[in-house]
XYZ file of C-alpha atoms in Angstrom:
511
model
C -44.648 126.071 103.990
C -41.727 128.510 103.956
C -41.721 131.883 102.166
C -38.490 133.454 100.935
C -39.100 137.156 101.539
C -36.370 138.168 99.107
C -38.081 136.330 96.234
C -41.719 137.101 97.102
C -43.121 140.030 95.092
C -46.529 140.059 96.751
C -48.403 139.078 93.572
C -51.062 137.308 95.627
C -51.347 134.178 93.459
C -50.904 132.050 96.593
C -53.650 134.018 98.366
C -55.948 133.571 95.374
C -55.524 129.797 95.105
C -54.978 128.631 98.697
C -57.932 126.271 99.381
C -57.955 126.921 103.146
C -57.305 130.698 103.134
C -54.037 130.269 105.008
C -52.124 132.958 103.090
C -52.350 136.731 103.280
C -50.211 139.582 102.033
C -48.566 141.724 104.714
C -46.392 144.623 103.615
C -46.317 143.190 100.075
C -45.036 139.806 101.243
C -46.882 136.499 101.611
C -47.419 135.211 105.113
C -48.679 131.682 105.781
C -50.741 130.914 108.874
C -49.416 127.630 110.342
C -52.707 127.134 112.182
C -54.518 126.849 108.819
C -51.853 125.596 106.386
C -52.209 121.926 105.329
C -48.995 121.780 103.244
C -51.094 120.831 100.206
C -48.518 122.503 97.946
C -50.850 124.768 95.957
C -48.809 127.869 96.886
C -45.602 126.157 95.734
C -47.157 125.259 92.389
C -48.627 128.689 91.595
C -45.679 130.815 92.767
C -43.933 131.993 89.609
C -41.013 133.396 91.642
C -40.137 130.113 93.371
C -40.526 131.924 96.694
C -42.424 129.123 98.485
C -40.899 125.817 99.488
C -42.352 122.852 101.340
C -41.475 122.237 104.959
C -39.342 119.156 105.479
C -41.141 117.793 108.519
C -44.774 117.553 109.543
C -45.681 119.559 112.669
C -46.124 117.190 115.567
C -49.769 118.112 116.197
C -50.811 117.864 112.535
C -52.403 114.670 111.175
C -51.447 113.313 107.760
C -54.571 112.640 105.700
C -54.353 109.568 103.468
C -57.618 109.932 101.591
C -56.092 111.275 98.349
C -52.609 111.711 96.813
C -52.189 115.224 98.307
C -51.720 113.785 101.830
C -52.476 117.022 103.682
C -50.994 117.740 107.079
C -54.180 118.848 108.827
C -53.474 121.100 111.858
C -55.479 120.796 115.110
C -59.075 121.996 114.530
C -58.074 122.614 110.909
C -59.602 121.333 107.693
C -57.994 119.561 104.736
C -57.564 121.164 101.322
C -60.641 119.369 99.964
C -62.756 120.514 102.962
C -63.929 116.925 103.572
C -61.819 116.009 106.605
C -61.166 117.861 109.852
C -58.621 117.310 112.619
C -60.992 116.988 115.538
C -59.404 116.239 118.890
C -56.492 114.436 117.302
C -58.399 112.304 114.793
C -59.547 112.869 111.240
C -63.325 112.977 110.847
C -65.487 113.481 107.788
C -67.089 116.932 107.909
C -70.362 115.642 106.441
C -71.953 112.517 107.946
C -73.117 109.699 105.661
C -76.426 110.850 104.141
C -79.306 108.361 103.722
C -81.391 108.527 100.555
C -84.468 109.564 102.528
C -82.715 112.836 103.383
C -82.288 113.774 99.703
C -85.466 112.227 98.300
C -87.179 115.585 97.769
C -84.062 117.099 96.180
C -83.704 114.162 93.776
C -87.388 114.464 92.896
C -89.820 111.799 91.700
C -89.341 109.517 88.719
C -92.155 109.481 86.166
C -94.880 107.056 87.242
C -94.502 103.601 85.643
C -97.572 103.940 83.405
C -96.040 106.815 81.395
C -92.421 105.674 81.092
C -93.001 104.016 77.727
C -94.923 105.635 74.861
C -98.049 104.060 73.449
C -96.462 104.427 70.017
C -93.149 105.891 68.827
C -92.829 108.893 66.554
C -90.750 106.936 64.042
C -92.710 107.170 60.820
C -95.254 109.569 62.318
C -94.577 112.475 59.979
C -95.127 116.118 60.902
C -98.035 118.524 60.890
C -97.373 122.085 59.743
C -97.844 124.792 60.896
C -97.102 123.728 64.435
C -100.411 125.004 65.856
C -102.152 122.059 64.195
C -102.530 119.016 66.430
C -99.583 116.606 66.206
C -99.998 113.836 63.591
C -100.794 111.134 66.149
C -102.367 111.583 69.575
C -103.214 108.101 70.844
C -104.546 106.753 74.114
C -104.775 103.403 75.800
C -105.716 101.937 79.168
C -102.807 100.916 81.402
C -103.884 99.328 84.661
C -106.247 101.705 86.399
C -105.361 104.790 84.370
C -105.713 106.117 80.835
C -102.505 107.394 79.208
C -101.944 109.366 76.030
C -98.885 109.707 73.793
C -98.451 112.655 71.451
C -95.918 112.022 68.674
C -94.309 113.986 65.888
C -91.157 113.936 63.783
C -90.099 117.426 64.674
C -87.552 119.606 62.822
C -85.103 121.031 65.385
C -82.599 123.738 64.506
C -81.243 123.683 68.042
C -79.581 120.298 67.638
C -76.203 118.609 67.613
C -74.405 115.357 68.393
C -71.738 114.969 71.041
C -69.350 112.268 69.861
C -67.138 110.258 72.228
C -64.081 108.712 70.579
C -62.284 106.183 72.768
C -58.578 106.789 72.173
C -55.459 108.074 73.910
C -54.029 109.248 70.594
C -53.904 113.053 70.388
C -56.292 114.131 67.634
C -56.057 117.916 67.946
C -56.245 120.767 70.415
C -59.361 121.542 72.387
C -61.281 124.193 70.468
C -59.869 123.044 67.100
C -62.360 123.026 64.229
C -63.760 119.736 62.918
C -64.357 119.428 59.175
C -66.491 117.119 57.048
C -64.828 117.459 53.669
C -63.974 121.157 53.447
C -66.911 122.278 55.601
C -66.514 123.158 59.261
C -69.122 121.208 61.192
C -67.967 121.257 64.820
C -65.102 121.450 67.261
C -62.937 119.374 69.566
C -64.504 119.947 72.947
C -62.569 118.235 75.748
C -61.469 114.813 76.997
C -63.228 112.240 79.102
C -61.660 109.200 80.722
C -59.695 107.627 77.866
C -61.721 109.444 75.239
C -61.780 112.535 73.067
C -65.030 114.497 72.792
C -66.284 116.229 69.646
C -69.285 118.524 69.379
C -70.846 118.483 65.912
C -73.522 121.002 64.964
C -75.411 123.486 67.099
C -77.829 126.160 65.969
C -75.217 128.699 64.897
C -73.428 126.197 62.663
C -76.742 124.920 61.280
C -77.787 128.452 60.310
C -74.310 129.362 59.040
C -72.834 128.970 55.559
C -72.110 125.237 56.079
C -75.539 124.449 57.498
C -76.462 121.688 55.016
C -73.186 119.851 55.613
C -73.652 120.278 59.360
C -77.188 118.863 59.251
C -76.103 115.917 57.092
C -73.170 115.135 59.397
C -75.335 115.220 62.544
C -77.900 112.960 60.917
C -75.373 110.481 59.541
C -73.655 110.123 62.917
C -76.972 109.766 64.757
C -78.064 107.110 62.251
C -74.794 105.219 62.893
C -73.356 105.701 59.423
C -69.565 105.925 58.893
C -68.414 109.547 58.708
C -65.010 110.929 57.753
C -63.861 113.925 59.800
C -60.704 116.025 59.835
C -59.394 117.981 62.809
C -57.799 121.386 62.234
C -54.010 120.842 62.482
C -54.736 117.359 63.750
C -55.869 113.884 62.809
C -58.173 112.410 60.222
C -60.895 110.289 61.754
C -63.338 107.664 60.576
C -66.134 107.483 63.134
C -69.148 105.197 63.227
C -71.221 104.805 66.355
C -70.720 101.355 67.866
C -67.498 100.702 65.921
C -63.804 101.187 66.817
C -62.518 104.633 65.786
C -59.937 104.878 63.014
C -57.363 107.597 63.686
C -55.022 108.530 60.844
C -55.704 105.219 59.142
C -55.106 103.083 62.255
C -57.966 101.303 63.989
C -57.806 101.871 67.760
C -58.274 98.561 69.563
C -58.166 99.333 73.289
C -59.021 102.242 75.546
C -56.820 102.712 78.599
C -57.673 101.096 81.919
C -57.150 104.444 83.672
C -54.439 107.077 83.939
C -50.916 106.052 84.979
C -51.740 106.757 88.625
C -54.955 104.726 88.482
C -53.130 101.848 86.793
C -50.723 101.729 89.730
C -53.652 102.027 92.115
C -55.199 98.920 90.555
C -52.162 96.772 89.797
C -49.422 97.815 92.272
C -49.340 94.445 94.116
C -49.031 92.625 90.789
C -46.485 95.050 89.345
C -44.345 94.781 92.475
C -43.750 91.134 91.558
C -42.843 92.107 87.989
C -40.020 94.599 88.719
C -38.366 96.677 91.432
C -39.638 99.871 89.807
C -42.484 100.473 87.364
C -43.241 103.523 85.229
C -46.710 103.739 83.637
C -46.646 106.291 80.827
C -49.807 108.330 80.286
C -50.504 111.719 78.729
C -52.637 112.789 81.676
C -50.814 111.368 84.718
C -47.699 109.190 84.447
C -47.133 106.983 87.489
C -43.888 106.004 89.278
C -44.524 103.023 91.548
C -41.897 103.519 94.272
C -43.092 107.056 95.061
C -46.798 106.426 94.513
C -49.020 105.853 97.549
C -50.148 102.515 96.040
C -46.515 101.396 95.761
C -45.867 102.420 99.334
C -48.945 100.463 100.401
C -47.694 97.416 98.466
C -44.312 97.614 100.217
C -42.177 98.863 97.309
C -38.909 100.379 98.544
C -37.343 103.603 97.141
C -35.325 103.175 93.931
C -33.869 106.633 93.273
C -35.534 106.772 89.821
C -36.457 110.331 88.782
C -38.643 111.168 85.768
C -38.421 114.050 83.319
C -42.097 114.942 83.670
C -43.205 117.561 86.225
C -44.439 116.065 89.475
C -48.041 116.649 90.532
C -48.081 114.759 93.804
C -45.741 111.963 94.979
C -45.539 109.272 92.320
C -47.838 111.196 89.936
C -46.432 113.279 87.058
C -48.129 115.455 84.454
C -47.506 113.825 81.078
C -47.388 115.498 77.684
C -49.143 114.755 74.401
C -47.731 113.022 71.373
C -47.688 109.905 69.238
C -45.638 107.865 71.726
C -46.450 105.419 74.485
C -49.581 106.196 76.490
C -50.383 109.156 74.236
C -47.211 110.955 75.387
C -44.315 112.159 73.271
C -42.193 109.266 74.608
C -41.423 106.873 71.741
C -38.240 105.502 73.396
C -39.306 104.466 76.926
C -35.878 105.179 78.401
C -36.325 108.857 77.537
C -38.821 109.314 80.377
C -36.130 108.656 83.006
C -34.131 111.718 83.980
C -31.604 110.000 86.252
C -31.184 107.360 88.938
C -29.782 108.278 92.337
C -27.469 105.308 92.912
C -27.158 106.171 96.601
C -30.741 104.887 96.722
C -30.907 102.491 93.757
C -28.708 99.440 93.318
C -27.016 97.436 90.552
C -29.246 94.691 89.215
C -32.421 96.662 90.033
C -35.106 96.089 87.392
C -37.331 98.798 85.879
C -40.499 97.971 83.914
C -41.857 100.707 81.661
C -45.312 100.302 80.149
C -48.445 102.280 79.302
C -52.036 102.305 80.466
C -53.222 99.733 77.944
C -50.380 97.292 78.659
C -49.889 96.946 74.892
C -46.267 98.149 75.027
C -43.802 97.129 77.709
C -40.017 96.985 78.156
C -37.868 95.699 81.024
C -34.482 97.153 81.966
C -31.701 96.273 84.406
C -29.614 98.904 86.168
C -25.837 98.640 85.853
C -23.265 99.592 88.483
C -22.904 103.050 86.945
C -26.665 103.696 86.953
C -27.184 103.070 83.239
C -30.099 101.003 82.023
C -29.820 98.027 79.698
C -32.858 96.314 78.191
C -33.413 92.675 79.099
C -36.101 90.229 77.925
C -39.495 90.448 79.599
C -39.831 87.893 82.379
C -42.892 85.698 82.787
C -44.031 87.870 85.720
C -43.638 91.037 83.649
C -45.601 89.508 80.776
C -48.289 88.378 83.199
C -48.606 91.915 84.631
C -48.817 93.497 81.158
C -51.458 90.974 80.114
C -53.458 91.704 83.265
C -53.507 95.413 82.364
C -54.375 94.736 78.708
C -57.140 92.290 79.634
C -58.701 94.930 81.883
C -59.011 97.442 79.053
C -62.328 97.821 77.251
C -62.518 97.808 73.444
C -62.353 101.279 71.934
C -65.514 102.431 70.206
C -67.376 105.499 69.047
C -70.542 106.576 70.846
C -72.778 109.624 70.544
C -75.655 111.420 72.171
C -78.108 113.558 70.202
C -78.771 116.905 71.880
C -81.618 119.233 70.987
C -84.188 121.685 72.252
C -87.885 121.177 71.589
C -89.191 124.019 73.695
C -90.367 126.065 70.697
C -93.386 126.053 68.458
C -93.508 122.252 68.196
C -95.146 122.276 71.609
C -98.234 123.818 70.013
C -98.960 120.512 68.329
C -99.294 118.979 71.796
C -101.294 121.617 73.641
C -102.859 125.041 73.211
C -100.810 126.207 76.207
C -97.153 125.267 75.463
C -95.818 126.509 78.801
C -97.927 123.854 80.513
C -96.186 121.113 78.510
C -92.775 122.483 79.541
C -93.875 122.560 83.161
C -95.296 119.029 82.948
C -92.038 117.661 81.468
C -89.960 119.205 84.260
C -92.445 118.018 86.894
C -92.252 114.447 85.590
C -95.932 114.421 84.617
C -95.165 114.248 80.879
C -92.400 111.838 79.887
C -90.294 112.669 76.824
C -88.859 109.852 74.734
C -87.031 109.742 71.412
C -88.032 106.786 69.290
C -89.102 105.136 72.534
C -85.804 105.807 74.323
C -85.785 107.884 77.483
C -83.322 110.727 77.676
C -81.989 113.356 80.024
C -83.836 116.658 80.378
C -81.670 119.671 81.100
C -82.844 121.597 84.171
C -83.879 125.204 83.766
C -86.175 126.627 81.125
C -87.257 125.042 77.864
C -87.214 121.369 76.879
C -83.586 120.624 76.055
C -82.694 116.947 76.056
C -79.973 114.377 75.421
C -80.497 110.832 74.155
C -78.132 107.958 73.405
C -78.449 107.380 69.664
C -77.726 103.667 70.125
C -81.107 103.359 71.864
C -82.901 104.757 68.817
C -83.724 102.677 65.715
C -81.049 103.391 63.043
C -82.367 105.585 60.250
C -84.807 107.451 62.503
C -83.100 110.833 62.176
C -83.495 113.034 59.071
C -82.580 116.549 58.023
C -84.398 119.236 56.102
C -82.881 122.181 54.198
C -84.295 124.828 56.542
C -81.679 123.558 57.740
C -82.563 121.488 60.776
C -82.385 117.907 61.911
C -85.571 115.901 62.361
C -86.079 113.809 65.463
C -88.879 111.367 66.442
C -90.301 112.787 69.661
C -92.981 111.441 71.989
C -94.701 112.898 75.063
C -96.566 110.405 77.244
C -98.782 111.402 80.180
C -102.048 110.621 81.958
C -105.113 111.597 79.938
C -106.307 113.580 82.943
C -103.090 115.637 82.906
C -103.377 116.070 79.145
C -106.868 117.440 79.489
C -105.753 119.755 82.289
C -102.944 121.261 80.180
C -105.313 122.119 77.343
C -104.246 119.306 75.025
C -105.831 118.688 71.644
C -108.333 116.272 73.156
C -110.587 116.324 70.105
C -107.736 114.837 68.034
C -107.098 112.046 70.533
C -107.851 108.543 69.273
C -107.724 105.147 70.924
C -104.652 103.180 69.916
C -105.104 100.150 67.767
C -102.704 98.488 65.424
C -103.399 99.766 61.930
C -100.985 99.589 59.024
C -100.437 102.581 56.686
C -102.959 101.204 54.240
C -105.607 101.428 56.915
C -105.900 97.708 57.526
C -105.513 96.287 60.974
C -102.082 94.928 61.715
C -99.112 95.824 63.870
C -97.021 98.940 64.134
C -99.382 101.803 63.403
C -101.745 104.076 65.231
C -105.334 104.823 64.480
């Protein structure tokens, strides 16, 4: 990397962000240590003065790393920007050897023993005892193999609760942090994006206890029970979401989620796309890909074409997209608008350029004229085949949700006279928490905060109460011996037998 001393103002941004600590400030100017620098380009990207430029040639002793798009030049005895690979005696070696499971077994921790992974009975229909210091409504035991197990169930009101909703779509729905409304009531926010999806967070204790608490509780419950719910994003889209169904964004049902970003699409389909055109552009709001400059295109044997895009380059062949209602969730509605120019000293007349998006649903083929202009031509059979291969690899778009809540409060008193012992047993894997029979994820740290996939819970199992709070069917299953040791309500424990609500023997109840 080269520093222009006249432009450098010694701000230190390059020092702050260099991943290998190769930069320091000397007399208010940046200096780069060639014995550490990997030419990863971070200093070029963060320098607001344009004072840093990339070296044209790799130092002879440096090794080019090909394990990610950055392609570091790792100096002798140096380490790559990701700190995974080292130049050791002229060869790249992984800094951490392959780790067998036995080496991490204690860190991973034990799974709950098989006998307690499923509850004796679910809490669906169990009701609630109040106040919480009363024993839970059903504490039932049964023999499983050589051990006795007990399940304690209750339909517990939880004010610390929410649903995290995943909406599979590339369509921009609103800015991260934007408010989400049900009718005119604010019930949540746009949180972030996942791969091909937008994430919403609905509810949370502060919204439940705020002025819109009833609407918040109803919205959480309706989503968790897989009912259709209309939402509106602040300065954004109108959504119809129903868990398990395709999302509807601004009145349009979304059919496909993308196969990956534009770079990943090239990484998967480059050999196929090479047969479809001389150059391929895959539009995507996250990363737009350009085949001839992408490492996958190079691997497939694609030669340079001189095509330059308008988007800002991240790494070779990978460009940061923008957001809009166009192809691939970008602002590009006319595919030709993504091309800035073609260097005809590299490109050639008759060269073909295929422009598509990460779902393969839109595609256009162009031919380059002698003056470097592009004219659209009909899609060839090979181009259609490539687009179909991308489209067929895309999963159907749908809405999914996890219910998130904390049950580390007074509800524990219905399980045991010593609530801290229940919390400790849950984290130690001695008491297994389920929601309507479905296992969830327990957050580490204090309390009993959990996540559960609502599609694993019987629809209609969630309720809300005007405290306001949502109501969740919760079960704790453990060995009877452990239950006795934690000070459980042993006197309220009953053997399980199928009894219907009328008190007659049948299936589905607990006695």
